[in-house]
PDB file of C-alpha atoms in Angstrom:
ATOM      1  CA  MET A 261     -32.454  19.183  37.948  1.00 69.00           C
ATOM      2  CA  ALA A 262     -30.558  20.425  40.976  1.00 75.00           C
ATOM      3  CA  GLY A 263     -30.619  20.615  44.759  1.00 88.00           C
ATOM      4  CA  VAL A 264     -32.827  18.179  46.638  1.00 93.00           C
ATOM      5  CA  SER A 265     -34.203  16.664  43.416  1.00 96.00           C
ATOM      6  CA  SER A 266     -30.705  15.835  42.208  1.00 95.00           C
ATOM      7  CA  VAL A 267     -29.929  14.095  45.489  1.00 95.00           C
ATOM      8  CA  SER A 268     -33.206  12.172  45.337  1.00 96.00           C
ATOM      9  CA  LEU A 269     -32.521  11.003  41.787  1.00 96.00           C
ATOM     10  CA  ALA A 270     -29.040   9.835  42.771  1.00 94.00           C
ATOM     11  CA  THR A 271     -30.510   7.873  45.686  1.00 95.00           C
ATOM     12  CA  VAL A 272     -33.117   6.128  43.544  1.00 96.00           C
ATOM     13  CA  ARG A 273     -30.608   5.411  40.761  1.00 95.00           C
ATOM     14  CA  GLU A 274     -28.327   3.756  43.295  1.00 93.00           C
ATOM     15  CA  GLY A 275     -31.208   1.568  44.427  1.00 94.00           C
ATOM     16  CA  LEU A 276     -32.071   0.757  40.827  1.00 96.00           C
ATOM     17  CA  GLU A 277     -28.633  -0.778  40.258  1.00 93.00           C
ATOM     18  CA  SER A 278     -29.629  -3.908  42.191  1.00 92.00           C
ATOM     19  CA  ARG A 279     -32.519  -4.466  39.763  1.00 93.00           C
ATOM     20  CA  LEU A 280     -30.507  -3.989  36.583  1.00 94.00           C
ATOM     21  CA  PRO A 281     -28.637  -7.320  36.222  1.00 91.00           C
ATOM     22  CA  GLY A 282     -31.872  -9.163  35.446  1.00 90.00           C
ATOM     23  CA  ALA A 283     -33.806  -6.264  33.957  1.00 96.00           C
ATOM     24  CA  THR A 284     -35.574  -6.461  30.597  1.00 97.00           C
ATOM     25  CA  LEU A 285     -36.967  -3.897  28.204  1.00 98.00           C
ATOM     26  CA  ALA A 286     -40.405  -4.722  29.608  1.00 98.00           C
ATOM     27  CA  LEU A 287     -39.420  -2.960  32.840  1.00 98.00           C
ATOM     28  CA  ALA A 288     -38.432   0.164  30.908  1.00 98.00           C
ATOM     29  CA  GLU A 289     -41.677   0.047  28.921  1.00 98.00           C
ATOM     30  CA  ASP A 290     -43.645  -0.109  32.175  1.00 98.00           C
ATOM     31  CA  LEU A 291     -41.746   2.872  33.572  1.00 98.00           C
ATOM     32  CA  PHE A 292     -42.302   4.887  30.402  1.00 98.00           C
ATOM     33  CA  GLY A 293     -45.983   3.974  30.699  1.00 97.00           C
ATOM     34  CA  VAL A 294     -46.158   5.355  34.233  1.00 97.00           C
ATOM     35  CA  LEU A 295     -44.366   8.467  32.992  1.00 97.00           C
ATOM     36  CA  ALA A 296     -47.129   8.990  30.434  1.00 96.00           C
ATOM     37  CA  ILE A 297     -49.687   8.853  33.250  1.00 95.00           C
ATOM     38  CA  LEU A 298     -47.756  11.403  35.319  1.00 95.00           C
ATOM     39  CA  ASP A 299     -47.292  13.723  32.355  1.00 96.00           C
ATOM     40  CA  SER A 300     -51.026  13.716  31.677  1.00 95.00           C
ATOM     41  CA  ASN A 301     -52.066  14.554  35.247  1.00 94.00           C
ATOM     42  CA  ALA A 302     -50.615  17.653  36.936  1.00 94.00           C
ATOM     43  CA  GLY A 303     -52.695  17.055  40.067  1.00 94.00           C
ATOM     44  CA  LEU A 304     -51.227  13.584  40.449  1.00 93.00           C
ATOM     45  CA  ARG A 305     -47.691  14.935  40.104  1.00 94.00           C
ATOM     46  CA  ARG A 306     -48.391  17.486  42.816  1.00 94.00           C
ATOM     47  CA  ALA A 307     -49.844  14.817  45.093  1.00 94.00           C
ATOM     48  CA  LEU A 308     -46.840  12.554  44.651  1.00 94.00           C
ATOM     49  CA  THR A 309     -44.376  15.361  45.369  1.00 94.00           C
ATOM     50  CA  ASP A 310     -46.318  17.035  48.188  1.00 94.00           C
ATOM     51  CA  PRO A 311     -43.875  17.288  51.130  1.00 91.00           C
ATOM     52  CA  SER A 312     -46.779  17.316  53.600  1.00 92.00           C
ATOM     53  CA  ARG A 313     -47.782  13.766  52.594  1.00 92.00           C
ATOM     54  CA  THR A 314     -45.962  10.791  54.067  1.00 90.00           C
ATOM     55  CA  GLY A 315     -44.105   8.289  51.944  1.00 85.00           C
ATOM     56  CA  LYS A 316     -46.636   5.670  53.022  1.00 87.00           C
ATOM     57  CA  ASP A 317     -49.547   7.781  51.771  1.00 92.00           C
ATOM     58  CA  LYS A 318     -47.811   8.299  48.447  1.00 92.00           C
ATOM     59  CA  ALA A 319     -47.065   4.585  48.134  1.00 89.00           C
ATOM     60  CA  VAL A 320     -50.768   3.813  48.670  1.00 91.00           C
ATOM     61  CA  LEU A 321     -51.622   6.296  45.939  1.00 91.00           C
ATOM     62  CA  VAL A 322     -49.121   4.628  43.610  1.00 91.00           C
ATOM     63  CA  ASP A 323     -50.623   1.206  44.309  1.00 90.00           C
ATOM     64  CA  GLN A 324     -54.099   2.502  43.563  1.00 90.00           C
ATOM     65  CA  LEU A 325     -52.845   4.003  40.335  1.00 88.00           C
ATOM     66  CA  ILE A 326     -50.750   1.224  38.823  1.00 91.00           C
ATOM     67  CA  ALA A 327     -51.450  -1.999  40.747  1.00 83.00           C
ATOM     68  CA  GLY A 328     -51.911  -4.770  38.196  1.00 87.00           C
ATOM     69  CA  ARG A 329     -51.016  -2.487  35.311  1.00 92.00           C
ATOM     70  CA  VAL A 330     -47.239  -2.796  35.565  1.00 95.00           C
ATOM     71  CA  SER A 331     -44.803  -5.379  36.888  1.00 95.00           C
ATOM     72  CA  PRO A 332     -43.967  -5.552  40.611  1.00 93.00           C
ATOM     73  CA  GLU A 333     -40.442  -4.416  39.732  1.00 94.00           C
ATOM     74  CA  ALA A 334     -41.724  -1.276  38.019  1.00 96.00           C
ATOM     75  CA  ALA A 335     -44.109  -0.557  40.886  1.00 94.00           C
ATOM     76  CA  GLY A 336     -41.176  -0.861  43.283  1.00 94.00           C
ATOM     77  CA  VAL A 337     -39.133   1.677  41.331  1.00 95.00           C
ATOM     78  CA  VAL A 338     -42.050   4.136  41.349  1.00 95.00           C
ATOM     79  CA  ARG A 339     -42.543   3.658  45.101  1.00 94.00           C
ATOM     80  CA  ASP A 340     -38.862   4.438  45.624  1.00 94.00           C
ATOM     81  CA  LEU A 341     -39.337   7.623  43.594  1.00 94.00           C
ATOM     82  CA  VAL A 342     -42.339   8.926  45.500  1.00 94.00           C
ATOM     83  CA  ASN A 343     -40.638   8.199  48.813  1.00 93.00           C
ATOM     84  CA  GLU A 344     -38.022  10.875  48.015  1.00 94.00           C
ATOM     85  CA  ARG A 345     -38.302  14.674  48.119  1.00 94.00           C
ATOM     86  CA  TRP A 346     -38.619  16.751  44.928  1.00 95.00           C
ATOM     87  CA  ALA A 347     -38.097  20.468  44.460  1.00 93.00           C
ATOM     88  CA  ASN A 348     -40.977  20.723  41.995  1.00 92.00           C
ATOM     89  CA  ALA A 349     -43.623  18.455  40.530  1.00 93.00           C
ATOM     90  CA  ARG A 350     -42.004  18.127  37.092  1.00 94.00           C
ATOM     91  CA  ASP A 351     -38.771  16.776  38.544  1.00 96.00           C
ATOM     92  CA  ILE A 352     -40.335  13.433  39.440  1.00 96.00           C
ATOM     93  CA  GLY A 353     -41.262  12.896  35.780  1.00 96.00           C
ATOM     94  CA  ASP A 354     -37.784  13.857  34.606  1.00 97.00           C
ATOM     95  CA  ALA A 355     -36.341  11.409  37.136  1.00 97.00           C
ATOM     96  CA  LEU A 356     -38.630   8.607  35.995  1.00 98.00           C
ATOM     97  CA  GLU A 357     -37.606   9.228  32.386  1.00 98.00           C
ATOM     98  CA  THR A 358     -33.948   8.958  33.402  1.00 98.00           C
ATOM     99  CA  LEU A 359     -34.564   5.724  35.298  1.00 98.00           C
ATOM    100  CA  ALA A 360     -36.471   4.147  32.411  1.00 98.00           C
ATOM    101  CA  ALA A 361     -33.712   5.096  29.966  1.00 98.00           C
ATOM    102  CA  THR A 362     -31.113   3.715  32.378  1.00 98.00           C
ATOM    103  CA  VAL A 363     -32.906   0.367  32.334  1.00 98.00           C
ATOM    104  CA  VAL A 364     -32.853   0.337  28.514  1.00 98.00           C
ATOM    105  CA  ILE A 365     -29.153   1.177  28.483  1.00 97.00           C
ATOM    106  CA  SER A 366     -28.429  -1.540  31.040  1.00 97.00           C
ATOM    107  CA  VAL A 367     -30.218  -4.114  28.886  1.00 97.00           C
ATOM    108  CA  ALA A 368     -27.975  -3.124  25.959  1.00 96.00           C
ATOM    109  CA  GLU A 369     -25.009  -3.603  28.279  1.00 94.00           C
ATOM    110  CA  GLN A 370     -26.015  -7.098  29.395  1.00 93.00           C
ATOM    111  CA  GLY A 371     -23.955  -9.912  27.941  1.00 77.00           C
ATOM    112  CA  SER A 372     -21.726  -7.850  25.656  1.00 86.00           C
ATOM    113  CA  GLY A 373     -20.670  -5.144  28.106  1.00 88.00           C
ATOM    114  CA  VAL A 374     -19.078  -2.040  26.672  1.00 90.00           C
ATOM    115  CA  GLU A 375     -19.527  -3.359  23.109  1.00 93.00           C
ATOM    116  CA  GLY A 376     -23.285  -3.338  23.607  1.00 95.00           C
ATOM    117  CA  LEU A 377     -23.122   0.231  24.868  1.00 95.00           C
ATOM    118  CA  GLU A 378     -21.024   1.275  21.885  1.00 94.00           C
ATOM    119  CA  GLN A 379     -23.537  -0.289  19.505  1.00 96.00           C
ATOM    120  CA  LEU A 380     -26.395   1.549  21.210  1.00 97.00           C
ATOM    121  CA  GLU A 381     -24.405   4.772  21.101  1.00 97.00           C
ATOM    122  CA  ASN A 382     -23.780   4.378  17.358  1.00 97.00           C
ATOM    123  CA  GLU A 383     -27.439   3.659  16.631  1.00 98.00           C
ATOM    124  CA  LEU A 384     -28.702   6.660  18.574  1.00 98.00           C
ATOM    125  CA  TYR A 385     -26.056   8.895  17.025  1.00 97.00           C
ATOM    126  CA  SER A 386     -27.070   7.687  13.569  1.00 97.00           C
ATOM    127  CA  PHE A 387     -30.658   8.772  14.242  1.00 98.00           C
ATOM    128  CA  ILE A 388     -29.498  12.207  15.398  1.00 98.00           C
ATOM    129  CA  GLN A 389     -27.311  12.674  12.318  1.00 97.00           C
ATOM    130  CA  VAL A 390     -30.057  11.713   9.883  1.00 97.00           C
ATOM    131  CA  VAL A 391     -32.581  14.044  11.516  1.00 97.00           C
ATOM    132  CA  ALA A 392     -30.103  16.911  11.803  1.00 95.00           C
ATOM    133  CA  SER A 393     -29.357  16.761   8.071  1.00 94.00           C
ATOM    134  CA  ASN A 394     -32.992  17.015   6.947  1.00 96.00           C
ATOM    135  CA  HIS A 395     -35.266  19.921   7.910  1.00 96.00           C
ATOM    136  CA  ALA A 396     -38.306  18.184   6.446  1.00 96.00           C
ATOM    137  CA  LEU A 397     -37.733  15.254   8.800  1.00 95.00           C
ATOM    138  CA  GLN A 398     -37.371  17.606  11.742  1.00 96.00           C
ATOM    139  CA  ARG A 399     -40.720  19.205  10.935  1.00 95.00           C
ATOM    140  CA  ALA A 400     -42.414  15.850  10.368  1.00 96.00           C
ATOM    141  CA  LEU A 401     -41.215  14.390  13.675  1.00 96.00           C
ATOM    142  CA  SER A 402     -42.345  17.506  15.574  1.00 93.00           C
ATOM    143  CA  ASP A 403     -45.655  18.032  13.755  1.00 93.00           C
ATOM    144  CA  ALA A 404     -48.330  18.412  16.427  1.00 90.00           C
ATOM    145  CA  GLN A 405     -51.036  17.518  13.885  1.00 92.00           C
ATOM    146  CA  ALA A 406     -49.475  14.175  12.940  1.00 93.00           C
ATOM    147  CA  GLY A 407     -50.391  10.996  14.802  1.00 94.00           C
ATOM    148  CA  ALA A 408     -47.900   9.609  17.302  1.00 95.00           C
ATOM    149  CA  ASP A 409     -47.844   6.162  15.689  1.00 96.00           C
ATOM    150  CA  ALA A 410     -47.094   7.631  12.275  1.00 96.00           C
ATOM    151  CA  LYS A 411     -44.232   9.682  13.673  1.00 97.00           C
ATOM    152  CA  VAL A 412     -42.800   6.664  15.475  1.00 97.00           C
ATOM    153  CA  GLU A 413     -42.983   4.618  12.274  1.00 97.00           C
ATOM    154  CA  LEU A 414     -41.107   7.376  10.445  1.00 97.00           C
ATOM    155  CA  GLY A 415     -38.494   7.685  13.170  1.00 97.00           C
ATOM    156  CA  LEU A 416     -37.746   3.967  13.185  1.00 97.00           C
ATOM    157  CA  LYS A 417     -37.445   3.882   9.396  1.00 97.00           C
ATOM    158  CA  LEU A 418     -34.473   6.225   9.752  1.00 96.00           C
ATOM    159  CA  VAL A 419     -32.457   3.556  11.612  1.00 97.00           C
ATOM    160  CA  PRO A 420     -33.567   0.228  10.089  1.00 96.00           C
ATOM    161  CA  GLN A 421     -30.615  -1.684  11.543  1.00 94.00           C
ATOM    162  CA  ALA A 422     -31.144  -0.472  15.104  1.00 97.00           C
ATOM    163  CA  GLY A 423     -31.512  -3.038  17.865  1.00 96.00           C
ATOM    164  CA  PRO A 424     -34.402  -3.298  20.351  1.00 97.00           C
ATOM    165  CA  ALA A 425     -32.837  -0.957  22.926  1.00 98.00           C
ATOM    166  CA  ALA A 426     -32.236   1.860  20.442  1.00 98.00           C
ATOM    167  CA  ARG A 427     -35.689   1.384  18.919  1.00 98.00           C
ATOM    168  CA  LEU A 428     -37.336   1.736  22.324  1.00 98.00           C
ATOM    169  CA  LEU A 429     -35.449   4.935  23.173  1.00 98.00           C
ATOM    170  CA  ILE A 430     -36.140   6.446  19.750  1.00 98.00           C
ATOM    171  CA  THR A 431     -39.812   5.477  20.033  1.00 98.00           C
ATOM    172  CA  GLN A 432     -40.039   7.181  23.407  1.00 98.00           C
ATOM    173  CA  ALA A 433     -38.290  10.321  22.137  1.00 98.00           C
ATOM    174  CA  VAL A 434     -40.599  10.605  19.129  1.00 97.00           C
ATOM    175  CA  ARG A 435     -43.808   9.706  20.939  1.00 97.00           C
ATOM    176  CA  SER A 436     -43.193  11.706  24.131  1.00 97.00           C
ATOM    177  CA  PRO A 437     -40.430  14.302  23.680  1.00 96.00           C
ATOM    178  CA  ARG A 438     -41.750  16.157  26.766  1.00 95.00           C
ATOM    179  CA  GLY A 439     -41.144  19.675  25.503  1.00 92.00           C
ATOM    180  CA  LEU A 440     -38.005  18.891  23.508  1.00 95.00           C
ATOM    181  CA  LYS A 441     -37.388  18.089  19.872  1.00 96.00           C
ATOM    182  CA  PRO A 442     -37.199  14.282  19.469  1.00 97.00           C
ATOM    183  CA  ALA A 443     -33.552  14.423  18.393  1.00 97.00           C
ATOM    184  CA  ALA A 444     -32.727  16.570  21.424  1.00 97.00           C
ATOM    185  CA  LEU A 445     -34.204  13.940  23.745  1.00 98.00           C
ATOM    186  CA  VAL A 446     -32.237  11.222  21.954  1.00 98.00           C
ATOM    187  CA  GLU A 447     -29.131  13.345  22.590  1.00 98.00           C
ATOM    188  CA  ARG A 448     -30.011  13.319  26.281  1.00 97.00           C
ATOM    189  CA  PHE A 449     -30.321   9.539  26.176  1.00 98.00           C
ATOM    190  CA  LEU A 450     -26.962   9.438  24.407  1.00 97.00           C
ATOM    191  CA  GLU A 451     -25.406  11.317  27.334  1.00 97.00           C
ATOM    192  CA  LEU A 452     -26.706   8.620  29.684  1.00 97.00           C
ATOM    193  CA  VAL A 453     -25.114   5.958  27.473  1.00 97.00           C
ATOM    194  CA  ALA A 454     -21.778   7.794  27.598  1.00 94.00           C
ATOM    195  CA  ALA A 455     -21.972   8.031  31.377  1.00 93.00           C
ATOM    196  CA  ARG A 456     -22.687   4.308  31.597  1.00 94.00           C
ATOM    197  CA  GLN A 457     -19.662   3.585  29.433  1.00 93.00           C
ATOM    198  CA  GLN A 458     -17.433   5.265  32.006  1.00 91.00           C
ATOM    199  CA  ARG A 459     -18.154   2.351  34.347  1.00 88.00           C
ATOM    200  CA  TRP A 460     -16.025   0.231  32.020  1.00 89.00           C
ATOM    201  CA  ILE A 461     -13.001   2.537  32.013  1.00 90.00           C
ATOM    202  CA  ALA A 462     -10.473   2.688  34.855  1.00 90.00           C
ATOM    203  CA  ASN A 463      -8.189   5.713  34.908  1.00 93.00           C
ATOM    204  CA  VAL A 464      -5.176   4.922  37.067  1.00 91.00           C
ATOM    205  CA  SER A 465      -2.505   7.367  38.237  1.00 93.00           C
ATOM    206  CA  VAL A 466       0.788   6.002  39.600  1.00 91.00           C
ATOM    207  CA  THR A 467       4.051   7.615  40.632  1.00 90.00           C
ATOM    208  CA  ARG A 468       6.295   5.635  38.254  1.00 91.00           C
ATOM    209  CA  PRO A 469       5.860   3.497  35.113  1.00 93.00           C
ATOM    210  CA  LEU A 470       4.555  -0.021  35.689  1.00 90.00           C
ATOM    211  CA  SER A 471       6.299  -3.126  34.423  1.00 92.00           C
ATOM    212  CA  ALA A 472       4.325  -5.535  32.256  1.00 94.00           C
ATOM    213  CA  SER A 473       3.746  -7.885  35.192  1.00 93.00           C
ATOM    214  CA  GLN A 474       2.645  -5.012  37.452  1.00 91.00           C
ATOM    215  CA  TYR A 475       0.208  -3.841  34.811  1.00 92.00           C
ATOM    216  CA  GLU A 476      -1.223  -7.338  34.438  1.00 93.00           C
ATOM    217  CA  ARG A 477      -1.691  -7.642  38.207  1.00 91.00           C
ATOM    218  CA  LEU A 478      -3.322  -4.214  38.281  1.00 90.00           C
ATOM    219  CA  VAL A 479      -5.789  -5.132  35.524  1.00 92.00           C
ATOM    220  CA  SER A 480      -6.552  -8.478  37.132  1.00 92.00           C
ATOM    221  CA  GLY A 481      -7.132  -6.869  40.515  1.00 90.00           C
ATOM    222  CA  LEU A 482      -9.405  -4.154  39.143  1.00 89.00           C
ATOM    223  CA  ASN A 483     -11.431  -6.628  37.088  1.00 91.00           C
ATOM    224  CA  SER A 484     -11.866  -8.763  40.192  1.00 91.00           C
ATOM    225  CA  MET A 485     -12.823  -5.736  42.298  1.00 87.00           C
ATOM    226  CA  TYR A 486     -15.447  -4.418  39.881  1.00 88.00           C
ATOM    227  CA  GLY A 487     -16.636  -7.727  38.466  1.00 88.00           C
ATOM    228  CA  ARG A 488     -16.166  -6.790  34.812  1.00 88.00           C
ATOM    229  CA  GLU A 489     -13.457  -6.526  32.169  1.00 89.00           C
ATOM    230  CA  LEU A 490     -12.293  -2.918  32.375  1.00 90.00           C
ATOM    231  CA  LYS A 491     -10.295  -0.851  29.949  1.00 90.00           C
ATOM    232  CA  VAL A 492      -7.396   0.375  32.088  1.00 92.00           C
ATOM    233  CA  ASN A 493      -5.622   3.648  31.275  1.00 94.00           C
ATOM    234  CA  VAL A 494      -2.467   4.313  33.280  1.00 94.00           C
ATOM    235  CA  THR A 495      -0.934   7.776  33.761  1.00 95.00           C
ATOM    236  CA  VAL A 496       2.372   8.492  35.524  1.00 94.00           C
ATOM    237  CA  ASP A 497       2.059  11.409  37.981  1.00 93.00           C
ATOM    238  CA  PRO A 498       5.151  11.913  40.214  1.00 90.00           C
ATOM    239  CA  SER A 499       3.313  14.606  42.190  1.00 88.00           C
ATOM    240  CA  LEU A 500       1.300  11.874  43.935  1.00 87.00           C
ATOM    241  CA  ILE A 501       4.469  11.016  45.934  1.00 82.00           C
ATOM    242  CA  GLY A 502       3.395   7.399  46.448  1.00 83.00           C
ATOM    243  CA  GLY A 503       0.504   4.973  46.142  1.00 84.00           C
ATOM    244  CA  VAL A 504      -2.085   4.739  43.398  1.00 88.00           C
ATOM    245  CA  ARG A 505      -5.249   6.619  42.420  1.00 90.00           C
ATOM    246  CA  VAL A 506      -8.021   4.852  40.531  1.00 91.00           C
ATOM    247  CA  SER A 507     -11.256   6.302  39.165  1.00 91.00           C
ATOM    248  CA  VAL A 508     -14.000   4.212  37.567  1.00 90.00           C
ATOM    249  CA  GLY A 509     -17.014   6.263  36.583  1.00 85.00           C
ATOM    250  CA  ASP A 510     -17.947   8.385  39.579  1.00 82.00           C
ATOM    251  CA  GLU A 511     -16.047   6.190  42.017  1.00 86.00           C
ATOM    252  CA  MET A 512     -12.593   7.154  43.240  1.00 88.00           C
ATOM    253  CA  VAL A 513     -10.143   4.879  45.084  1.00 85.00           C
ATOM    254  CA  ASP A 514      -7.184   6.869  46.340  1.00 87.00           C
ATOM    255  CA  SER A 515      -4.296   5.481  48.396  1.00 84.00           C
ATOM    256  CA  THR A 516      -1.665   8.103  47.543  1.00 83.00           C
ATOM    257  CA  VAL A 517       0.652   9.498  50.211  1.00 78.00           C
ATOM    258  CA  ILE A 518      -0.439  13.067  49.462  1.00 75.00           C
ATOM    259  CA  THR A 519      -4.085  12.145  50.043  1.00 80.00           C
ATOM    260  CA  ARG A 520      -3.306  10.398  53.319  1.00 73.00           C
ATOM    261  CA  LEU A 521      -1.372  13.475  54.478  1.00 68.00           C
ATOM    262  CA  SER A 522      -4.276  15.719  53.533  1.00 80.00           C
ATOM    263  CA  ASP A 523      -6.663  13.481  55.488  1.00 78.00           C
ATOM    264  CA  LEU A 524      -4.344  13.639  58.498  1.00 68.00           C
ATOM    265  CA  ARG A 525      -4.188  17.465  58.316  1.00 75.00           C
ATOM    266  CA  ARG A 526      -7.985  17.640  58.208  1.00 79.00           C
ATOM    267  CA  LYS A 527      -8.288  15.372  61.248  1.00 73.00           C
ATOM    268  CA  LEU A 528      -5.735  17.449  63.175  1.00 68.00           C
ATOM    269  CA  ALA A 529      -7.486  20.672  62.229  1.00 75.00           C
ATOM    270  CA  GLY A 530     -10.816  19.215  63.337  1.00 63.00           C
TER     271      GLY A 530
END
């Protein structure tokens, strides 16, 4: 996904963040259910991504389609989706799949933070390893003649110790791989888990080594700023000249002298 669709997905994902603290797996199940409807109806996908239709018209169509069938929270996420622009009709389904998986991953994160994400990562990776080592399993999970429920039952037997979040993602990958091999879709979900983990890691660059008390104040300040217990990695980089540079996930906080000088040069040039 690229271009306008990538921007639209980023916008909706940002809006989804406000729903995640209290989200449950039921929300993800609802979103995966709507995805199944979209995947089965090409005309509907075209209607919901038609740039000539207003966002209001698309929202009415969504309400007609899913009102009473999913939670208000799920309906709200879908309305946010159809209110954005998409380069092609398939992109809206890909985006909905990403959002549903993000909800699952967030549920794994709740309460135990990065440890919950690591557990989910290990469980998904275990599934991938087992499938990759057995060609008969690969064929069985991709057999178009086999029933979906039977394939899901087989897939879950491969990871008997998996928690609810991993089981839901594996179920989705086996039941609706959407043109991929089930293990390949689980790998895609695994990438989303890894990206989520980056929110718990702060990479800090400073111009000189920090004392123990400075490091403690830094960690305390970052934890307070981001509202969670971060793993803080500190790197000494004399080329920064002064100040500190912090990156947490996709977010960058930069107060170095060299950056301020660069900003000043840009303003003068403008």
